[in-house]
């Protein structure tokens, strides 16, 4: 009984500390660190004086300091009516050096007729008010109901219920995963601070938010399916050490161990969620790089918060249920359910042969026999999401958290998934006119 009390007190203490540290991360006005610049459209800017005034909050600017933010800048300001490019002029320092440019090496940003037309059509359909693109009241109600059910299911799972474990696993997907995903794309609320608060406080059961942002927001979303830049291509290759695993692109080197992919297929799928949460987070904290692709470059207090959230997962999500039930199989139920659902929905749109990137990390075409002008970033996002399905279905949108419409999600990350079914016909029409296969 004493050990249980200590565990419960530890969980409560971690929760209280986490709330405080998240509030510090979101609201504390800190002095910018370092003198690294932000590169946008081959120009280097010093945005440090603007950190406290940025409508999108300080955090995303701090996380992007010292890197080419061209795709990040254009995708998150895609539907704004503000003259954001003109606002940058007062922070201009110099032209960016060639080694500082990445996005501009890969894609053309001078003329973007497809993306321009697409943005215009979406604005016509939904307006330019920021709130029009965020989560609807009905979806916010859904979050509240699902969160309540999830908390109850976790309680039942801790008390030994099999079905409580199953529902708890579904809750990691429909609550923690959905909120982390949408909130770190700033698509739930008009208030960016509210997005960060709810994402960091609820999302850590799906993945540690600091790691998710480096892996998903700052890497996968910007460089989709580009070997060497998109860490999502490497999740399953790591299992070659266990004489299994598989590659997600023929552009990646084949390993002899992949011939044994069936051997551990189901166990690997089952840990699709908990594996990155614990394994990849530990690897990143130890090395300073996420999947050896993205430098962590954590902002002040983010390291301590990340360690605390990972520790809370171990304490509350592993030690406590193991102590209460004494069964490893019971412990694994919610994580296996979550991993299986996660793999099924997240892999469909991107991990297929037709969705492979046609451009490499240095900007050269993968197939040199088909020369042509550099494509637009938005066209690349569409063409690497050819597994989209049932784009106008509300039901599939709810079940997949909008991942049935990855093409829309990637070109308009700040739009909440509850609107995708309305935007799907618009995107298809513009793609057809621009001869872009969707």
Coordinates of C-alpha atoms in Angstrom, one line a residue:
X1 CA 0.0 0.0 0.0
X2 CA 2.9 2.3 0.8
X3 CA 4.4 1.7 -2.6
X4 CA 1.1 2.5 -4.3
X5 CA 0.8 5.7 -2.4
X6 CA 4.3 6.8 -3.4
X7 CA 3.5 6.1 -7.1
X8 CA 0.2 8.0 -6.9
X9 CA 1.9 10.9 -5.2
X10 CA 4.6 10.9 -7.8
X11 CA 2.1 11.0 -10.6
X12 CA 0.2 13.9 -9.0
X13 CA 3.5 15.8 -8.4
X14 CA 4.6 15.2 -12.0
X15 CA 1.2 16.5 -13.2
X16 CA 1.4 19.7 -11.1
X17 CA 5.0 20.4 -12.2
X18 CA 4.1 19.7 -15.8
X19 CA 1.3 22.3 -15.8
X20 CA 3.7 24.9 -14.3
X21 CA 6.5 24.2 -16.8
X22 CA 4.2 24.2 -19.8
X23 CA 2.9 27.6 -18.6
X24 CA 6.4 28.9 -18.3
X25 CA 7.2 27.6 -21.8
X26 CA 4.2 29.2 -23.4
X27 CA 3.9 32.5 -21.5
X28 CA 7.3 33.3 -20.0
X29 CA 8.9 36.2 -21.9
X30 CA 12.6 35.1 -22.2
X31 CA 15.6 36.6 -23.8
X32 CA 16.4 35.1 -27.2
X33 CA 19.5 32.9 -27.2
X34 CA 22.3 33.0 -29.7
X35 CA 22.7 35.1 -32.8
X36 CA 21.6 32.6 -35.5
X37 CA 19.3 34.1 -38.1
X38 CA 16.1 32.9 -39.8
X39 CA 16.3 32.2 -43.6
X40 CA 13.2 32.8 -45.7
X41 CA 13.2 33.0 -49.5
X42 CA 17.0 33.1 -49.6
X43 CA 17.1 36.1 -47.3
X44 CA 18.4 36.1 -43.7
X45 CA 16.4 37.9 -41.0
X46 CA 17.0 38.7 -37.3
X47 CA 13.6 38.0 -35.7
X48 CA 14.8 38.3 -32.1
X49 CA 13.2 41.7 -31.6
X50 CA 9.9 40.3 -32.9
X51 CA 9.7 37.2 -30.7
X52 CA 7.4 38.7 -28.1
X53 CA 5.2 40.3 -30.8
X54 CA 4.7 37.3 -33.1
X55 CA 1.0 36.5 -33.3
X56 CA 2.0 32.8 -33.6
X57 CA 3.8 33.0 -30.3
X58 CA 7.5 32.9 -29.4
X59 CA 7.9 29.1 -29.4
X60 CA 7.8 28.3 -33.1
X61 CA 10.2 31.1 -33.9
X62 CA 12.6 29.9 -31.3
X63 CA 12.4 26.4 -32.6
X64 CA 13.1 27.6 -36.2
X65 CA 16.0 29.8 -35.4
X66 CA 19.1 29.1 -37.4
X67 CA 17.4 27.1 -40.2
X68 CA 15.7 27.7 -43.5
X69 CA 12.1 28.4 -42.6
X70 CA 10.8 29.1 -46.1
X71 CA 8.3 26.3 -46.3
X72 CA 7.4 26.7 -42.7
X73 CA 6.7 30.4 -43.2
X74 CA 4.7 30.0 -46.4
X75 CA 2.5 27.1 -45.2
X76 CA 1.5 28.7 -41.9
X77 CA 0.8 32.0 -43.5
X78 CA -1.0 30.5 -46.5
X79 CA -4.4 32.0 -45.7
X80 CA -3.5 35.1 -43.8
X81 CA -4.7 38.5 -45.1
X82 CA -1.8 40.3 -43.5
X83 CA 1.2 41.6 -45.6
X84 CA 3.6 39.2 -43.8
X85 CA 6.3 39.4 -46.4
X86 CA 6.4 43.2 -46.1
X87 CA 6.4 42.9 -42.3
X88 CA 9.7 41.0 -42.6
X89 CA 11.5 43.8 -44.4
X90 CA 12.4 45.7 -41.2
X91 CA 14.2 42.6 -39.9
X92 CA 16.3 41.9 -43.0
X93 CA 20.0 41.5 -42.4
X94 CA 21.6 40.2 -45.6
X95 CA 21.1 37.7 -48.4
X96 CA 21.4 34.2 -47.2
X97 CA 24.6 32.2 -48.0
X98 CA 24.2 29.1 -50.2
X99 CA 24.9 26.7 -47.3
X100 CA 22.1 28.3 -45.3
X101 CA 19.5 27.6 -47.9
X102 CA 17.7 24.3 -48.1
X103 CA 14.1 24.8 -49.1
X104 CA 15.1 27.2 -51.9
X105 CA 17.5 24.6 -53.3
X106 CA 14.8 22.0 -53.5
X107 CA 11.8 24.0 -54.7
X108 CA 11.1 27.2 -56.7
X109 CA 9.6 30.0 -54.5
X110 CA 9.8 32.9 -57.0
X111 CA 6.7 31.9 -58.9
X112 CA 4.1 29.6 -57.3
X113 CA 1.1 29.8 -59.6
X114 CA -0.4 26.5 -58.3
X115 CA -0.2 27.4 -54.6
X116 CA -1.4 30.9 -55.3
X117 CA -4.5 29.7 -57.1
X118 CA -5.1 27.1 -54.5
X119 CA -5.0 29.7 -51.7
X120 CA -7.3 32.0 -53.5
X121 CA -9.9 29.4 -54.0
X122 CA -9.8 28.3 -50.4
X123 CA -10.1 31.9 -49.2
X124 CA -13.1 32.4 -51.5
X125 CA -14.8 29.3 -49.9
X126 CA -14.0 30.0 -46.3
X127 CA -13.0 33.6 -45.9
X128 CA -9.9 35.0 -44.3
X129 CA -10.9 35.2 -40.6
X130 CA -8.6 33.0 -38.7
X131 CA -11.4 31.4 -36.6
X132 CA -13.1 30.1 -39.8
X133 CA -10.3 27.5 -40.2
X134 CA -10.0 26.3 -36.6
X135 CA -11.9 23.5 -34.8
X136 CA -15.7 23.8 -34.9
X137 CA -17.7 24.0 -31.6
X138 CA -19.0 20.5 -32.4
X139 CA -15.5 19.2 -32.7
X140 CA -14.5 20.9 -29.4
X141 CA -17.4 19.1 -27.8
X142 CA -16.2 15.9 -29.3
X143 CA -12.8 16.5 -27.7
X144 CA -14.4 17.0 -24.3
X145 CA -16.5 13.9 -24.5
X146 CA -13.7 11.7 -25.8
X147 CA -11.4 13.1 -23.0
X148 CA -13.9 12.2 -20.4
X149 CA -14.4 8.6 -21.7
X150 CA -10.6 8.2 -22.0
X151 CA -9.9 9.2 -18.4
X152 CA -12.6 6.7 -17.3
X153 CA -11.1 4.0 -19.5
X154 CA -7.6 4.5 -18.1
X155 CA -9.0 4.1 -14.6
X156 CA -10.7 0.8 -15.6
X157 CA -7.5 -0.4 -17.3
X158 CA -5.5 0.4 -14.2
X159 CA -8.0 -1.6 -12.1
X160 CA -7.6 -4.6 -14.4
X161 CA -10.3 -4.3 -17.1
X162 CA -9.4 -5.7 -20.6
X163 CA -11.9 -3.5 -22.3
X164 CA -10.7 -0.5 -20.3
X165 CA -7.3 -1.1 -21.8
X166 CA -8.7 -1.3 -25.4
X167 CA -10.7 1.9 -25.0
X168 CA -7.7 3.6 -23.3
X169 CA -5.6 2.7 -26.4
X170 CA -8.2 4.1 -28.7
X171 CA -8.2 7.2 -26.5
X172 CA -4.5 7.7 -27.0
X173 CA -5.3 8.0 -30.7
X174 CA -8.5 9.9 -30.6
X175 CA -7.6 12.3 -27.7
X176 CA -3.9 12.5 -27.1
X177 CA -2.8 11.9 -30.7
X178 CA -5.5 14.1 -32.3
X179 CA -5.0 17.0 -29.9
X180 CA -1.2 16.9 -30.1
X181 CA -1.3 16.7 -33.9
X182 CA -3.8 19.5 -34.4
X183 CA -2.5 21.7 -31.6
X184 CA 1.1 21.7 -32.7
X185 CA -0.2 22.8 -36.1
X186 CA -2.0 25.6 -34.3
X187 CA -5.3 24.5 -35.8
X188 CA -7.6 23.9 -32.8
X189 CA -7.9 27.5 -31.4
X190 CA -7.3 30.9 -32.8
X191 CA -5.1 31.6 -29.8
X192 CA -1.7 30.1 -30.4
X193 CA -1.0 30.0 -26.7
X194 CA -4.1 27.9 -26.1
X195 CA -3.0 25.5 -28.8
X196 CA 0.4 25.1 -27.2
X197 CA -1.1 24.7 -23.7
X198 CA -3.5 21.9 -24.7
X199 CA -1.0 20.2 -27.0
X200 CA 1.7 20.0 -24.4
X201 CA -0.7 19.0 -21.5
X202 CA -2.6 16.3 -23.3
X203 CA -0.4 15.1 -26.2
X204 CA 2.5 13.6 -24.3
X205 CA 0.8 10.2 -24.1
X206 CA 1.0 10.0 -27.9
X207 CA 4.5 11.4 -28.1
X208 CA 6.7 13.9 -26.2
X209 CA 5.7 17.2 -27.8
X210 CA 9.2 18.6 -28.1
X211 CA 10.2 15.5 -30.1
X212 CA 7.0 15.4 -32.1
X213 CA 7.5 19.0 -33.2
X214 CA 11.0 18.3 -34.5
X215 CA 10.0 15.0 -36.1
X216 CA 6.7 15.9 -37.5
X217 CA 6.2 19.7 -37.8
X218 CA 9.8 20.8 -38.6
X219 CA 10.8 17.7 -40.7
X220 CA 8.1 15.4 -42.1
X221 CA 5.7 18.2 -43.0
X222 CA 8.3 20.3 -44.8
X223 CA 10.3 17.6 -46.6
X224 CA 7.7 14.8 -47.1
X225 CA 9.1 11.5 -48.3
X226 CA 12.6 13.0 -49.1
X227 CA 15.2 10.5 -48.0
X228 CA 17.7 12.1 -45.6
X229 CA 15.3 14.8 -44.6
X230 CA 12.0 13.1 -43.6
X231 CA 12.6 11.0 -40.5
X232 CA 9.3 9.2 -41.0
X233 CA 11.0 7.1 -43.7
X234 CA 13.4 5.7 -41.1
X235 CA 11.1 4.5 -38.2
X236 CA 11.0 0.9 -39.4
X237 CA 14.5 0.6 -40.8
X238 CA 15.9 0.7 -37.3
X239 CA 14.6 -2.8 -36.7
X240 CA 17.3 -4.2 -39.0
X241 CA 19.2 -4.5 -35.8
X242 CA 16.7 -7.2 -34.8
X243 CA 17.0 -8.9 -38.2
X244 CA 13.7 -7.5 -39.4
X245 CA 12.2 -4.1 -40.4
X246 CA 11.5 -2.6 -43.8
X247 CA 12.1 0.5 -45.9
X248 CA 9.3 2.8 -47.1
X249 CA 11.0 4.0 -50.3
X250 CA 12.9 2.2 -53.1
X251 CA 15.2 5.3 -53.0
X252 CA 16.5 3.9 -49.6
X253 CA 19.2 1.3 -49.5
X254 CA 18.0 -2.3 -49.3
X255 CA 19.3 -4.3 -46.4
X256 CA 19.3 -8.1 -46.3
X257 CA 17.5 -8.1 -43.0
X258 CA 14.4 -6.7 -44.7
X259 CA 13.7 -10.1 -46.3
X260 CA 12.7 -11.1 -42.7
X261 CA 10.1 -8.3 -42.4
X262 CA 7.3 -10.8 -41.7
X263 CA 9.0 -12.1 -38.7
X264 CA 8.4 -9.1 -36.5
X265 CA 5.7 -7.2 -38.5
X266 CA 2.9 -7.4 -36.0
X267 CA 5.1 -6.6 -32.9
X268 CA 6.6 -3.7 -34.8
X269 CA 3.2 -2.3 -35.8
X270 CA 2.0 -2.7 -32.2
X271 CA 4.8 -0.5 -30.9
X272 CA 4.3 2.2 -33.6
X273 CA 3.2 4.6 -30.8
X274 CA 5.1 3.7 -27.7
X275 CA 8.3 2.9 -29.6
X276 CA 9.0 6.5 -30.8
X277 CA 7.6 7.9 -27.6
X278 CA 10.2 6.2 -25.5
X279 CA 12.9 4.8 -27.8
X280 CA 13.3 7.7 -30.2
X281 CA 12.9 10.3 -27.4
X282 CA 15.8 8.7 -25.4
X283 CA 17.9 8.4 -28.6
X284 CA 17.3 12.1 -29.4
X285 CA 18.0 13.3 -25.9
X286 CA 21.2 11.4 -25.8
X287 CA 22.4 12.4 -29.3
X288 CA 20.9 15.9 -29.6
X289 CA 19.4 14.9 -33.0
X290 CA 16.0 13.4 -33.8
X291 CA 16.5 10.2 -35.8
X292 CA 19.9 11.7 -36.8
X293 CA 18.0 14.0 -39.2
X294 CA 16.8 17.1 -37.2
X295 CA 18.9 19.0 -34.6
X296 CA 16.9 19.3 -31.4
X297 CA 17.8 22.9 -30.6
X298 CA 15.5 23.0 -27.6
X299 CA 14.3 26.3 -26.2
X300 CA 14.9 27.2 -22.5
X301 CA 13.2 24.9 -20.1
X302 CA 12.1 22.6 -22.9
X303 CA 14.6 19.9 -22.0
X304 CA 13.5 19.7 -18.4
X305 CA 9.8 19.5 -19.5
X306 CA 10.6 16.8 -22.1
X307 CA 12.4 14.7 -19.5
X308 CA 9.5 15.2 -17.0
X309 CA 6.9 14.1 -19.6
X310 CA 8.9 11.0 -20.6
X311 CA 9.3 10.2 -16.9
X312 CA 5.6 10.6 -16.3
X313 CA 4.9 8.1 -19.1
X314 CA 7.3 5.6 -17.5
X315 CA 5.8 6.2 -14.0
X316 CA 2.1 6.5 -14.8
X317 CA 1.9 4.5 -18.0
X318 CA 4.2 1.6 -17.2
X319 CA 5.2 1.3 -13.5
X320 CA 1.8 2.0 -12.1
X321 CA -0.2 -0.5 -14.2
X322 CA 2.5 -3.1 -13.8
X323 CA 2.5 -2.6 -10.1
X324 CA -1.4 -2.8 -9.9
X325 CA -1.9 -5.8 -12.2
X326 CA 1.5 -7.6 -12.3
X327 CA 0.9 -8.5 -16.0
X328 CA 3.0 -7.4 -18.9
X329 CA 0.3 -8.5 -21.4
X330 CA -2.3 -6.3 -19.6
X331 CA 0.2 -3.4 -19.6
X332 CA 0.7 -3.6 -23.3
X333 CA -3.0 -3.7 -24.4
X334 CA -3.6 0.1 -24.8
X335 CA -0.2 0.6 -26.5
X336 CA -0.8 -2.2 -28.9
X337 CA -4.2 -0.9 -29.8
X338 CA -2.9 2.6 -30.3
X339 CA 0.1 1.4 -32.3
X340 CA -2.0 -0.7 -34.7
X341 CA -4.5 2.1 -35.3
X342 CA -1.7 4.7 -35.7
X343 CA 0.1 2.5 -38.2
X344 CA -3.0 1.8 -40.2
X345 CA -4.1 5.4 -40.6
X346 CA -0.8 7.2 -40.7
X347 CA 0.9 5.0 -43.3
X348 CA -1.8 4.8 -46.0
X349 CA -1.4 8.1 -47.7
X350 CA 2.4 8.4 -47.8
X351 CA 4.0 5.0 -47.7
X352 CA 3.2 3.8 -51.2
X353 CA 5.2 3.6 -54.4
X354 CA 3.4 6.4 -56.2
X355 CA 3.9 8.8 -53.3
X356 CA 7.7 8.6 -53.4
X357 CA 9.4 12.0 -53.7
X358 CA 10.6 13.0 -57.2
X359 CA 13.3 15.3 -55.7
X360 CA 16.3 14.5 -53.5
X361 CA 17.7 16.3 -50.5
X362 CA 20.1 18.4 -52.7
X363 CA 17.3 19.5 -55.1
X364 CA 18.2 17.2 -57.9
X365 CA 15.5 15.1 -59.6
X366 CA 15.4 11.4 -58.6
X367 CA 14.8 10.4 -62.2
X368 CA 17.3 12.4 -64.2
X369 CA 15.7 11.1 -67.4
X370 CA 12.7 13.3 -66.9
X371 CA 14.2 16.8 -66.8
X372 CA 12.0 19.8 -66.2
X373 CA 11.7 23.0 -64.1
X374 CA 11.8 22.7 -60.3
X375 CA 8.4 22.1 -58.9
X376 CA 6.5 24.1 -56.3
X377 CA 6.6 22.9 -52.7
X378 CA 2.8 22.7 -52.6
X379 CA 2.8 20.5 -55.7
X380 CA 5.4 18.2 -54.0
X381 CA 3.1 17.9 -51.0
X382 CA 0.1 16.9 -53.2
X383 CA 2.2 14.4 -55.2
X384 CA 3.6 12.7 -52.1
X385 CA 0.1 12.0 -50.7
X386 CA -1.4 9.8 -53.4
X387 CA -2.8 7.4 -51.0
X388 CA -5.6 9.7 -49.8
X389 CA -9.0 8.1 -49.7
X390 CA -12.6 9.0 -49.2
X391 CA -11.7 12.7 -49.2
X392 CA -15.3 14.0 -48.8
X393 CA -16.2 11.5 -46.0
X394 CA -16.9 13.0 -42.6
X395 CA -16.8 9.5 -41.0
X396 CA -13.4 8.6 -42.4
X397 CA -12.1 12.0 -41.5
X398 CA -13.1 11.5 -37.9
X399 CA -11.7 8.0 -37.7
X400 CA -8.3 8.9 -39.3
X401 CA -8.0 12.3 -37.7
X402 CA -8.0 13.9 -41.1
X403 CA -5.2 11.7 -42.4
X404 CA -7.4 10.5 -45.3
X405 CA -6.8 14.0 -46.7
X406 CA -3.0 14.3 -46.2
X407 CA -2.7 16.5 -49.3
X408 CA -4.9 19.2 -47.9
X409 CA -3.3 18.8 -44.4
X410 CA 0.2 19.4 -45.8
X411 CA -0.5 22.4 -47.9
X412 CA -2.7 24.0 -45.2
X413 CA -1.5 22.7 -41.8
X414 CA -3.1 25.5 -39.9
X415 CA -6.6 24.4 -41.0
X416 CA -8.3 22.0 -38.6
X417 CA -9.2 18.5 -40.1
X418 CA -12.9 19.0 -39.5
X419 CA -12.9 21.3 -42.6
X420 CA -11.1 19.0 -45.0
X421 CA -14.2 17.3 -46.4
X422 CA -15.4 20.7 -47.6
X423 CA -12.0 21.7 -49.1
X424 CA -11.4 18.4 -50.9
X425 CA -13.4 19.2 -54.1
X426 CA -11.7 22.6 -54.3
X427 CA -8.2 21.1 -54.1
X428 CA -9.1 18.5 -56.7
X429 CA -10.5 21.1 -59.1
X430 CA -7.3 23.3 -58.8
X431 CA -5.1 20.3 -59.2
X432 CA -6.9 19.2 -62.3
X433 CA -6.6 22.7 -63.8
X434 CA -2.9 22.7 -63.0
X435 CA -2.4 19.1 -64.3
X436 CA -1.2 17.9 -60.9
X437 CA -2.2 14.3 -60.1
X438 CA -3.9 13.9 -56.8

